[in-house]
Amino acid sequence: MARPGAASPPLLKHLNERTVLDAIHAGAPISRAEISRRAGISKPTVSLALESLREAGLVREARRGPDGPSYGAIYFEPVAEAALTLGLDLGTHFVRGAICDLGGTIRARQDVELAHADAADAVDAITRLRATLIDATALAPELIDAAVVGVPGVIETDSGTLRLAGNVEGLEGRQFGDELERALGVPVTLENDINLAALGELWQGAARGVDNFAFLSVGTGLGAGLVLGGALHRGRHGAAGELDFALGARSDSEDPCAAAVSALAGRLSRDGRETELAPPYDTRAIFGAARNGDGVAREVIAEVARRIAMHVAPIAAVADVELVVLGGGIGANGDLLLGPVGRMLADWLPFPPRVEVSTLGDAAILTGALAVGLQAALDNVFTRRQALTA
């Protein structure tokens, strides 16, 4: 009789196979001996797991090993095309999409403009984009395991209903994920777009290797994604990072977003000083003028830096994050913002975080969507393999 809590032989077999599969994904091309060393499993056990995984079509012998002598060793790699994941980023005027395989390689990528910023048009655009991306991969559509979609809003944890989603007409109060599942024919995961941007930076961007950080997006709107202990922190209602409400009765004197910055530039430009700034006071023009030495523009940028630092400080003080990554159309201007933001945080906080600019730019949300989908696909292909062999 098995001891209470002891793992059964089938369970141990599946655990070993999953450990071997993860080692191959992490280190391919990788030899049997190296898998054994990394996974802490005996070579005979690794051999049994490899045979089972090969039969399931999840791993194969690699055509070539890493650089250097192989001494006759056989190397293994994952079958990247065993499943695909579809990542999507829904914005006010566009949908960005990509398909990646189990190796994390993007097989197809495309952005499309939305004729109208409303939910119905978004569903149609996403459906067409999915078809275009599949055609570009030249792979079977059945290989798509699931879709992960970044949306501007809060997805209620219990109901999946979208809240605070005013940027796209018709999204507010909608169970948008259910609609997309019916349209795409695959499971759909909705996630806040800034949360996905944070996960994108964790996977392939400025936050690689950092377990505690915040991604702060400053552009037409303001939002944050918080990663604590290496995992996304969503909060009780899925509303963690909604910085528009962080300062309570906030006025335009603390708003770092585009409309408030343009209004500030307009006010300062009317005081009689010479400046190249002119209506409509586009934020890109303001930053460009500041780089050209325009005094009024530089004053605007100094105030933008102060407002950003004011929003970073509470996050850093409460969560004690190691890093803050700035993104968005305004936050991406690191050459003008990083220095002053960092100095203010150093003055205000006993343990200021490091501040960097996103290395992914506009692709951060989409990268995060692919990261989430990739992990789910890896779990799902293994779960299906378990079911077939049970």
mmCIF file with all atom_site columns, C-alpha atoms in Angstrom, residues 103-265:
data_model
loop_
_atom_site.group_PDB
_atom_site.id
_atom_site.type_symbol
_atom_site.label_atom_id
_atom_site.label_alt_id
_atom_site.label_comp_id
_atom_site.label_asym_id
_atom_site.label_entity_id
_atom_site.label_seq_id
_atom_site.pdbx_PDB_ins_code
_atom_site.Cartn_x
_atom_site.Cartn_y
_atom_site.Cartn_z
_atom_site.occupancy
_atom_site.B_iso_or_equiv
_atom_site.pdbx_formal_charge
_atom_site.auth_seq_id
_atom_site.auth_comp_id
_atom_site.auth_asym_id
_atom_site.auth_atom_id
_atom_site.pdbx_PDB_model_num
ATOM 1   C CA . GLY A 1 103 ? 9.948   27.984 -29.046 1.00 0.00 ? 103 GLY A CA 1
ATOM 2   C CA . GLY A 1 104 ? 8.894   31.612 -28.734 1.00 0.00 ? 104 GLY A CA 1
ATOM 3   C CA . THR A 1 105 ? 9.661   32.355 -32.391 1.00 0.00 ? 105 THR A CA 1
ATOM 4   C CA . ILE A 1 106 ? 7.228   34.757 -34.033 1.00 0.00 ? 106 ILE A CA 1
ATOM 5   C CA . ARG A 1 107 ? 5.907   33.089 -37.197 1.00 0.00 ? 107 ARG A CA 1
ATOM 6   C CA . ALA A 1 108 ? 3.770   36.032 -38.367 1.00 0.00 ? 108 ALA A CA 1
ATOM 7   C CA . ARG A 1 109 ? 3.226   39.642 -37.278 1.00 0.00 ? 109 ARG A CA 1
ATOM 8   C CA . GLN A 1 110 ? 0.911   42.396 -38.555 1.00 0.00 ? 110 GLN A CA 1
ATOM 9   C CA . ASP A 1 111 ? -0.782  45.620 -37.419 1.00 0.00 ? 111 ASP A CA 1
ATOM 10  C CA . VAL A 1 112 ? -4.108  46.820 -38.815 1.00 0.00 ? 112 VAL A CA 1
ATOM 11  C CA . GLU A 1 113 ? -5.912  50.118 -38.361 1.00 0.00 ? 113 GLU A CA 1
ATOM 12  C CA . LEU A 1 114 ? -9.451  50.239 -36.990 1.00 0.00 ? 114 LEU A CA 1
ATOM 13  C CA . ALA A 1 115 ? -11.891 52.221 -39.093 1.00 0.00 ? 115 ALA A CA 1
ATOM 14  C CA . HIS A 1 116 ? -13.935 52.969 -35.970 1.00 0.00 ? 116 HIS A CA 1
ATOM 15  C CA . ALA A 1 117 ? -12.935 52.577 -32.333 1.00 0.00 ? 117 ALA A CA 1
ATOM 16  C CA . ASP A 1 118 ? -15.852 50.383 -31.293 1.00 0.00 ? 118 ASP A CA 1
ATOM 17  C CA . ALA A 1 119 ? -16.184 46.835 -30.024 1.00 0.00 ? 119 ALA A CA 1
ATOM 18  C CA . ALA A 1 120 ? -18.044 45.392 -33.013 1.00 0.00 ? 120 ALA A CA 1
ATOM 19  C CA . ASP A 1 121 ? -15.453 46.634 -35.509 1.00 0.00 ? 121 ASP A CA 1
ATOM 20  C CA . ALA A 1 122 ? -12.718 45.337 -33.215 1.00 0.00 ? 122 ALA A CA 1
ATOM 21  C CA . VAL A 1 123 ? -14.169 41.803 -33.308 1.00 0.00 ? 123 VAL A CA 1
ATOM 22  C CA . ASP A 1 124 ? -14.346 41.900 -37.114 1.00 0.00 ? 124 ASP A CA 1
ATOM 23  C CA . ALA A 1 125 ? -10.799 43.267 -37.418 1.00 0.00 ? 125 ALA A CA 1
ATOM 24  C CA . ILE A 1 126 ? -9.413  40.650 -35.023 1.00 0.00 ? 126 ILE A CA 1
ATOM 25  C CA . THR A 1 127 ? -11.153 37.836 -36.920 1.00 0.00 ? 127 THR A CA 1
ATOM 26  C CA . ARG A 1 128 ? -9.695  39.018 -40.243 1.00 0.00 ? 128 ARG A CA 1
ATOM 27  C CA . LEU A 1 129 ? -6.268  39.542 -38.714 1.00 0.00 ? 129 LEU A CA 1
ATOM 28  C CA . ARG A 1 130 ? -6.245  36.003 -37.321 1.00 0.00 ? 130 ARG A CA 1
ATOM 29  C CA . ALA A 1 131 ? -6.925  34.589 -40.789 1.00 0.00 ? 131 ALA A CA 1
ATOM 30  C CA . THR A 1 132 ? -4.177  36.720 -42.350 1.00 0.00 ? 132 THR A CA 1
ATOM 31  C CA . LEU A 1 133 ? -1.645  35.672 -39.716 1.00 0.00 ? 133 LEU A CA 1
ATOM 32  C CA . ILE A 1 134 ? -2.462  31.982 -40.110 1.00 0.00 ? 134 ILE A CA 1
ATOM 33  C CA . ASP A 1 135 ? -2.015  32.230 -43.878 1.00 0.00 ? 135 ASP A CA 1
ATOM 34  C CA . ALA A 1 136 ? 1.362   33.891 -43.338 1.00 0.00 ? 136 ALA A CA 1
ATOM 35  C CA . THR A 1 137 ? 2.594   31.027 -41.134 1.00 0.00 ? 137 THR A CA 1
ATOM 36  C CA . ALA A 1 138 ? 1.638   28.372 -43.716 1.00 0.00 ? 138 ALA A CA 1
ATOM 37  C CA . LEU A 1 139 ? 0.710   26.146 -40.758 1.00 0.00 ? 139 LEU A CA 1
ATOM 38  C CA . ALA A 1 140 ? -2.603  24.493 -39.922 1.00 0.00 ? 140 ALA A CA 1
ATOM 39  C CA . PRO A 1 141 ? -5.079  26.759 -38.100 1.00 0.00 ? 141 PRO A CA 1
ATOM 40  C CA . GLU A 1 142 ? -5.861  23.873 -35.733 1.00 0.00 ? 142 GLU A CA 1
ATOM 41  C CA . LEU A 1 143 ? -2.406  24.330 -34.208 1.00 0.00 ? 143 LEU A CA 1
ATOM 42  C CA . ILE A 1 144 ? -3.482  27.578 -32.518 1.00 0.00 ? 144 ILE A CA 1
ATOM 43  C CA . ASP A 1 145 ? -3.894  26.620 -28.890 1.00 0.00 ? 145 ASP A CA 1
ATOM 44  C CA . ALA A 1 146 ? -5.482  29.862 -27.642 1.00 0.00 ? 146 ALA A CA 1
ATOM 45  C CA . ALA A 1 147 ? -5.499  33.637 -28.001 1.00 0.00 ? 147 ALA A CA 1
ATOM 46  C CA . VAL A 1 148 ? -4.398  36.237 -25.448 1.00 0.00 ? 148 VAL A CA 1
ATOM 47  C CA . VAL A 1 149 ? -5.777  39.740 -25.992 1.00 0.00 ? 149 VAL A CA 1
ATOM 48  C CA . GLY A 1 150 ? -4.608  42.950 -24.357 1.00 0.00 ? 150 GLY A CA 1
ATOM 49  C CA . VAL A 1 151 ? -7.435  45.443 -23.840 1.00 0.00 ? 151 VAL A CA 1
ATOM 50  C CA . PRO A 1 152 ? -7.577  48.955 -22.369 1.00 0.00 ? 152 PRO A CA 1
ATOM 51  C CA . GLY A 1 153 ? -9.609  48.352 -19.230 1.00 0.00 ? 153 GLY A CA 1
ATOM 52  C CA . VAL A 1 154 ? -10.097 46.266 -16.109 1.00 0.00 ? 154 VAL A CA 1
ATOM 53  C CA . ILE A 1 155 ? -11.310 42.693 -16.509 1.00 0.00 ? 155 ILE A CA 1
ATOM 54  C CA . GLU A 1 156 ? -13.395 41.814 -13.459 1.00 0.00 ? 156 GLU A CA 1
ATOM 55  C CA . THR A 1 157 ? -11.946 38.720 -11.859 1.00 0.00 ? 157 THR A CA 1
ATOM 56  C CA . ASP A 1 158 ? -15.245 36.956 -11.196 1.00 0.00 ? 158 ASP A CA 1
ATOM 57  C CA . SER A 1 159 ? -17.336 37.788 -14.260 1.00 0.00 ? 159 SER A CA 1
ATOM 58  C CA . GLY A 1 160 ? -14.848 38.652 -17.002 1.00 0.00 ? 160 GLY A CA 1
ATOM 59  C CA . THR A 1 161 ? -16.754 41.901 -17.565 1.00 0.00 ? 161 THR A CA 1
ATOM 60  C CA . LEU A 1 162 ? -14.775 44.874 -18.827 1.00 0.00 ? 162 LEU A CA 1
ATOM 61  C CA . ARG A 1 163 ? -14.730 48.040 -16.711 1.00 0.00 ? 163 ARG A CA 1
ATOM 62  C CA . LEU A 1 164 ? -13.001 51.409 -17.134 1.00 0.00 ? 164 LEU A CA 1
ATOM 63  C CA . ALA A 1 165 ? -12.787 50.651 -20.858 1.00 0.00 ? 165 ALA A CA 1
ATOM 64  C CA . GLY A 1 166 ? -13.861 53.993 -22.290 1.00 0.00 ? 166 GLY A CA 1
ATOM 65  C CA . ASN A 1 167 ? -11.095 54.174 -24.923 1.00 0.00 ? 167 ASN A CA 1
ATOM 66  C CA . VAL A 1 168 ? -12.958 51.760 -27.210 1.00 0.00 ? 168 VAL A CA 1
ATOM 67  C CA . GLU A 1 169 ? -16.664 52.448 -27.620 1.00 0.00 ? 169 GLU A CA 1
ATOM 68  C CA . GLY A 1 170 ? -18.898 49.599 -26.533 1.00 0.00 ? 170 GLY A CA 1
ATOM 69  C CA . LEU A 1 171 ? -16.319 47.722 -24.449 1.00 0.00 ? 171 LEU A CA 1
ATOM 70  C CA . GLU A 1 172 ? -17.565 49.023 -21.087 1.00 0.00 ? 172 GLU A CA 1
ATOM 71  C CA . GLY A 1 173 ? -19.676 46.414 -19.307 1.00 0.00 ? 173 GLY A CA 1
ATOM 72  C CA . ARG A 1 174 ? -19.101 43.859 -22.063 1.00 0.00 ? 174 ARG A CA 1
ATOM 73  C CA . GLN A 1 175 ? -17.993 40.240 -21.723 1.00 0.00 ? 175 GLN A CA 1
ATOM 74  C CA . PHE A 1 176 ? -15.685 40.738 -24.652 1.00 0.00 ? 176 PHE A CA 1
ATOM 75  C CA . GLY A 1 177 ? -13.735 37.535 -24.141 1.00 0.00 ? 177 GLY A CA 1
ATOM 76  C CA . ASP A 1 178 ? -16.810 35.396 -24.746 1.00 0.00 ? 178 ASP A CA 1
ATOM 77  C CA . GLU A 1 179 ? -17.507 37.239 -28.011 1.00 0.00 ? 179 GLU A CA 1
ATOM 78  C CA . LEU A 1 180 ? -13.964 36.713 -29.223 1.00 0.00 ? 180 LEU A CA 1
ATOM 79  C CA . GLU A 1 181 ? -14.070 33.012 -28.338 1.00 0.00 ? 181 GLU A CA 1
ATOM 80  C CA . ARG A 1 182 ? -17.135 32.584 -30.527 1.00 0.00 ? 182 ARG A CA 1
ATOM 81  C CA . ALA A 1 183 ? -15.542 34.555 -33.355 1.00 0.00 ? 183 ALA A CA 1
ATOM 82  C CA . LEU A 1 184 ? -12.107 32.915 -33.228 1.00 0.00 ? 184 LEU A CA 1
ATOM 83  C CA . GLY A 1 185 ? -13.082 29.389 -32.265 1.00 0.00 ? 185 GLY A CA 1
ATOM 84  C CA . VAL A 1 186 ? -10.311 29.066 -29.666 1.00 0.00 ? 186 VAL A CA 1
ATOM 85  C CA . PRO A 1 187 ? -10.102 29.820 -25.926 1.00 0.00 ? 187 PRO A CA 1
ATOM 86  C CA . VAL A 1 188 ? -9.467  33.528 -25.310 1.00 0.00 ? 188 VAL A CA 1
ATOM 87  C CA . THR A 1 189 ? -7.771  35.150 -22.343 1.00 0.00 ? 189 THR A CA 1
ATOM 88  C CA . LEU A 1 190 ? -8.385  38.863 -21.839 1.00 0.00 ? 190 LEU A CA 1
ATOM 89  C CA . GLU A 1 191 ? -5.816  40.857 -19.900 1.00 0.00 ? 191 GLU A CA 1
ATOM 90  C CA . ASN A 1 192 ? -5.304  44.529 -19.156 1.00 0.00 ? 192 ASN A CA 1
ATOM 91  C CA . ASP A 1 193 ? -2.948  45.926 -21.776 1.00 0.00 ? 193 ASP A CA 1
ATOM 92  C CA . ILE A 1 194 ? -0.517  47.540 -19.319 1.00 0.00 ? 194 ILE A CA 1
ATOM 93  C CA . ASN A 1 195 ? -0.334  44.318 -17.306 1.00 0.00 ? 195 ASN A CA 1
ATOM 94  C CA . LEU A 1 196 ? 0.698   42.551 -20.497 1.00 0.00 ? 196 LEU A CA 1
ATOM 95  C CA . ALA A 1 197 ? 3.283   45.233 -21.225 1.00 0.00 ? 197 ALA A CA 1
ATOM 96  C CA . ALA A 1 198 ? 4.824   44.499 -17.828 1.00 0.00 ? 198 ALA A CA 1
ATOM 97  C CA . LEU A 1 199 ? 4.935   40.784 -18.620 1.00 0.00 ? 199 LEU A CA 1
ATOM 98  C CA . GLY A 1 200 ? 6.455   41.568 -22.013 1.00 0.00 ? 200 GLY A CA 1
ATOM 99  C CA . GLU A 1 201 ? 9.260   43.512 -20.333 1.00 0.00 ? 201 GLU A CA 1
ATOM 100 C CA . LEU A 1 202 ? 9.745   40.620 -17.892 1.00 0.00 ? 202 LEU A CA 1
ATOM 101 C CA . TRP A 1 203 ? 10.059  38.103 -20.733 1.00 0.00 ? 203 TRP A CA 1
ATOM 102 C CA . GLN A 1 204 ? 12.093  39.969 -23.333 1.00 0.00 ? 204 GLN A CA 1
ATOM 103 C CA . GLY A 1 205 ? 12.550  43.578 -22.246 1.00 0.00 ? 205 GLY A CA 1
ATOM 104 C CA . ALA A 1 206 ? 14.129  45.845 -19.677 1.00 0.00 ? 206 ALA A CA 1
ATOM 105 C CA . ALA A 1 207 ? 12.911  43.788 -16.693 1.00 0.00 ? 207 ALA A CA 1
ATOM 106 C CA . ARG A 1 208 ? 14.449  40.424 -17.611 1.00 0.00 ? 208 ARG A CA 1
ATOM 107 C CA . GLY A 1 209 ? 15.735  38.829 -14.439 1.00 0.00 ? 209 GLY A CA 1
ATOM 108 C CA . VAL A 1 210 ? 13.919  41.307 -12.162 1.00 0.00 ? 210 VAL A CA 1
ATOM 109 C CA . ASP A 1 211 ? 11.339  39.825 -9.796  1.00 0.00 ? 211 ASP A CA 1
ATOM 110 C CA . ASN A 1 212 ? 9.911   43.068 -8.378  1.00 0.00 ? 212 ASN A CA 1
ATOM 111 C CA . PHE A 1 213 ? 9.204   45.967 -10.711 1.00 0.00 ? 213 PHE A CA 1
ATOM 112 C CA . ALA A 1 214 ? 6.538   48.257 -12.111 1.00 0.00 ? 214 ALA A CA 1
ATOM 113 C CA . PHE A 1 215 ? 5.816   49.164 -15.706 1.00 0.00 ? 215 PHE A CA 1
ATOM 114 C CA . LEU A 1 216 ? 4.469   52.706 -15.971 1.00 0.00 ? 216 LEU A CA 1
ATOM 115 C CA . SER A 1 217 ? 2.803   53.726 -19.226 1.00 0.00 ? 217 SER A CA 1
ATOM 116 C CA . VAL A 1 218 ? 2.485   57.488 -19.783 1.00 0.00 ? 218 VAL A CA 1
ATOM 117 C CA . GLY A 1 219 ? 0.888   58.690 -22.994 1.00 0.00 ? 219 GLY A CA 1
ATOM 118 C CA . THR A 1 220 ? -2.688  59.600 -23.835 1.00 0.00 ? 220 THR A CA 1
ATOM 119 C CA . GLY A 1 221 ? -3.530  57.759 -20.617 1.00 0.00 ? 221 GLY A CA 1
ATOM 120 C CA . LEU A 1 222 ? -1.793  56.569 -17.481 1.00 0.00 ? 222 LEU A CA 1
ATOM 121 C CA . GLY A 1 223 ? -1.497  53.072 -16.075 1.00 0.00 ? 223 GLY A CA 1
ATOM 122 C CA . ALA A 1 224 ? 0.840   50.677 -14.326 1.00 0.00 ? 224 ALA A CA 1
ATOM 123 C CA . GLY A 1 225 ? 1.531   46.962 -14.305 1.00 0.00 ? 225 GLY A CA 1
ATOM 124 C CA . LEU A 1 226 ? 3.015   45.547 -11.113 1.00 0.00 ? 226 LEU A CA 1
ATOM 125 C CA . VAL A 1 227 ? 5.141   42.387 -10.943 1.00 0.00 ? 227 VAL A CA 1
ATOM 126 C CA . LEU A 1 228 ? 5.909   41.122 -7.436  1.00 0.00 ? 228 LEU A CA 1
ATOM 127 C CA . GLY A 1 229 ? 7.859   37.977 -6.711  1.00 0.00 ? 229 GLY A CA 1
ATOM 128 C CA . GLY A 1 230 ? 8.107   37.321 -10.450 1.00 0.00 ? 230 GLY A CA 1
ATOM 129 C CA . ALA A 1 231 ? 4.314   37.200 -10.897 1.00 0.00 ? 231 ALA A CA 1
ATOM 130 C CA . LEU A 1 232 ? 1.795   39.744 -12.111 1.00 0.00 ? 232 LEU A CA 1
ATOM 131 C CA . HIS A 1 233 ? -0.159  41.381 -9.272  1.00 0.00 ? 233 HIS A CA 1
ATOM 132 C CA . ARG A 1 234 ? -3.743  42.050 -10.403 1.00 0.00 ? 234 ARG A CA 1
ATOM 133 C CA . GLY A 1 235 ? -5.397  42.829 -7.083  1.00 0.00 ? 235 GLY A CA 1
ATOM 134 C CA . ARG A 1 236 ? -8.770  41.773 -5.738  1.00 0.00 ? 236 ARG A CA 1
ATOM 135 C CA . HIS A 1 237 ? -10.819 43.178 -8.638  1.00 0.00 ? 237 HIS A CA 1
ATOM 136 C CA . GLY A 1 238 ? -8.143  43.032 -11.314 1.00 0.00 ? 238 GLY A CA 1
ATOM 137 C CA . ALA A 1 239 ? -7.704  46.809 -10.957 1.00 0.00 ? 239 ALA A CA 1
ATOM 138 C CA . ALA A 1 240 ? -4.161  47.040 -9.569  1.00 0.00 ? 240 ALA A CA 1
ATOM 139 C CA . GLY A 1 241 ? -2.218  49.770 -11.358 1.00 0.00 ? 241 GLY A CA 1
ATOM 140 C CA . GLU A 1 242 ? -5.112  52.123 -12.140 1.00 0.00 ? 242 GLU A CA 1
ATOM 141 C CA . LEU A 1 243 ? -3.036  55.203 -11.356 1.00 0.00 ? 243 LEU A CA 1
ATOM 142 C CA . ASP A 1 244 ? -5.720  57.656 -12.414 1.00 0.00 ? 244 ASP A CA 1
ATOM 143 C CA . PHE A 1 245 ? -7.175  57.075 -8.951  1.00 0.00 ? 245 PHE A CA 1
ATOM 144 C CA . ALA A 1 246 ? -3.943  56.841 -6.984  1.00 0.00 ? 246 ALA A CA 1
ATOM 145 C CA . LEU A 1 247 ? -3.746  60.456 -5.871  1.00 0.00 ? 247 LEU A CA 1
ATOM 146 C CA . GLY A 1 248 ? -7.404  60.862 -4.939  1.00 0.00 ? 248 GLY A CA 1
ATOM 147 C CA . ALA A 1 249 ? -8.566  64.401 -5.782  1.00 0.00 ? 249 ALA A CA 1
ATOM 148 C CA . ARG A 1 250 ? -5.895  64.829 -8.417  1.00 0.00 ? 250 ARG A CA 1
ATOM 149 C CA . SER A 1 251 ? -5.917  67.929 -10.585 1.00 0.00 ? 251 SER A CA 1
ATOM 150 C CA . ASP A 1 252 ? -4.193  68.734 -13.852 1.00 0.00 ? 252 ASP A CA 1
ATOM 151 C CA . SER A 1 253 ? -1.219  69.962 -11.824 1.00 0.00 ? 253 SER A CA 1
ATOM 152 C CA . GLU A 1 254 ? -0.301  66.276 -11.236 1.00 0.00 ? 254 GLU A CA 1
ATOM 153 C CA . ASP A 1 255 ? -1.403  64.764 -14.564 1.00 0.00 ? 255 ASP A CA 1
ATOM 154 C CA . PRO A 1 256 ? 1.526   63.655 -16.793 1.00 0.00 ? 256 PRO A CA 1
ATOM 155 C CA . CYS A 1 257 ? -0.653  62.558 -19.719 1.00 0.00 ? 257 CYS A CA 1
ATOM 156 C CA . ALA A 1 258 ? -0.767  64.111 -23.181 1.00 0.00 ? 258 ALA A CA 1
ATOM 157 C CA . ALA A 1 259 ? -3.836  66.361 -22.846 1.00 0.00 ? 259 ALA A CA 1
ATOM 158 C CA . ALA A 1 260 ? -2.616  67.928 -19.596 1.00 0.00 ? 260 ALA A CA 1
ATOM 159 C CA . VAL A 1 261 ? 0.915   68.342 -20.960 1.00 0.00 ? 261 VAL A CA 1
ATOM 160 C CA . SER A 1 262 ? -0.406  70.073 -24.070 1.00 0.00 ? 262 SER A CA 1
ATOM 161 C CA . ALA A 1 263 ? -2.513  72.388 -21.893 1.00 0.00 ? 263 ALA A CA 1
ATOM 162 C CA . LEU A 1 264 ? 0.539   73.220 -19.793 1.00 0.00 ? 264 LEU A CA 1
ATOM 163 C CA . ALA A 1 265 ? 2.593   74.028 -22.901 1.00 0.00 ? 265 ALA A CA 1
#
